[in-house]
Amino acid sequence: MPIVVRLDVMIARRKISSKALAARVGITEANLSLLKRGHVKGVRFETLERLCRELDCQPGDLLEFVAEPETNDEDR
């Protein structure tokens, strides 16, 4: 997947537990865990805003675009 979630890195840098962050942001620990592992199809801007506010960071600190190598029909 070209979007990589770096939430775990920021949580470690800020020395906050996932449990505490989930409570402050207003989401369940299970949903935060899914988000940290990149197992979600999307994230609400409201949730992203709350994460950034609590972690004192920018959205780009939490999400990164990593381009996948391009393939063409000749490679198949």
Short mmCIF file of C-alpha atoms in Angstrom, two decimals:
data_model
loop_
_atom_site.label_atom_id
_atom_site.label_comp_id
_atom_site.label_asym_id
_atom_site.label_seq_id
_atom_site.Cartn_x
_atom_site.Cartn_y
_atom_site.Cartn_z
CA MET A 1 0.00 0.00 0.00
CA PRO A 2 1.47 3.36 -0.97
CA ILE A 3 0.34 5.15 2.22
CA VAL A 4 2.41 4.15 5.26
CA VAL A 5 1.17 5.02 8.75
CA ARG A 6 3.93 6.27 11.07
CA LEU A 7 1.70 6.73 14.10
CA ASP A 8 3.69 4.26 16.19
CA VAL A 9 6.86 6.30 15.65
CA MET A 10 5.21 9.50 16.88
CA ILE A 11 3.67 7.71 19.87
CA ALA A 12 7.14 6.48 20.86
CA ARG A 13 8.68 9.94 20.38
CA ARG A 14 6.02 11.55 22.56
CA LYS A 15 6.32 8.77 25.17
CA ILE A 16 2.56 8.31 25.45
CA SER A 17 0.76 5.01 25.72
CA SER A 18 -1.66 3.92 23.05
CA LYS A 19 -4.31 3.58 25.73
CA ALA A 20 -3.86 7.18 26.90
CA LEU A 21 -3.77 8.52 23.35
CA ALA A 22 -6.94 6.66 22.38
CA ALA A 23 -8.73 8.10 25.42
CA ARG A 24 -7.56 11.65 24.66
CA VAL A 25 -8.52 11.40 20.99
CA GLY A 26 -11.85 9.75 21.70
CA ILE A 27 -11.39 6.49 19.79
CA THR A 28 -11.15 2.92 20.98
CA GLU A 29 -7.81 1.26 21.57
CA ALA A 30 -8.82 -1.32 18.97
CA ASN A 31 -9.37 1.36 16.32
CA LEU A 32 -6.09 3.06 17.22
CA SER A 33 -4.31 -0.29 16.88
CA LEU A 34 -5.87 -0.86 13.45
CA LEU A 35 -4.82 2.63 12.39
CA LYS A 36 -1.25 2.13 13.67
CA ARG A 37 -0.94 -1.07 11.62
CA GLY A 38 -2.40 0.54 8.51
CA HIS A 39 -5.38 -1.83 8.49
CA VAL A 40 -7.98 0.85 7.79
CA LYS A 41 -9.41 2.11 4.53
CA GLY A 42 -9.53 5.71 5.70
CA VAL A 43 -9.35 8.11 8.59
CA ARG A 44 -11.64 11.02 9.33
CA PHE A 45 -10.07 14.45 9.23
CA GLU A 46 -11.55 15.04 12.68
CA THR A 47 -9.65 12.03 14.05
CA LEU A 48 -6.48 13.07 12.23
CA GLU A 49 -6.82 16.57 13.69
CA ARG A 50 -7.22 15.21 17.21
CA LEU A 51 -4.20 12.92 16.79
CA CYS A 52 -2.09 15.82 15.55
CA ARG A 53 -3.26 18.04 18.39
CA GLU A 54 -2.47 15.44 21.07
CA LEU A 55 0.87 14.45 19.53
CA ASP A 56 1.82 18.04 18.61
CA CYS A 57 2.63 17.10 15.03
CA GLN A 58 1.56 17.55 11.42
CA PRO A 59 -0.42 15.02 9.34
CA GLY A 60 2.73 14.39 7.31
CA ASP A 61 4.43 13.16 10.48
CA LEU A 62 1.82 10.41 10.74
CA LEU A 63 1.25 9.49 7.10
CA GLU A 64 3.79 8.95 4.34
CA PHE A 65 3.34 8.25 0.64
CA VAL A 66 5.70 5.56 -0.64
CA ALA A 67 5.43 5.02 -4.38
CA GLU A 68 5.21 1.44 -5.56
CA PRO A 69 7.38 0.43 -8.49
CA GLU A 70 5.56 0.85 -11.75
CA THR A 71 4.84 -2.27 -13.74
CA ASN A 72 3.93 -2.48 -17.38
CA ASP A 73 2.28 -5.20 -19.43
CA GLU A 74 5.64 -6.46 -20.76
CA ASP A 75 6.74 -7.45 -17.22
CA ARG A 76 3.87 -9.96 -16.81
#
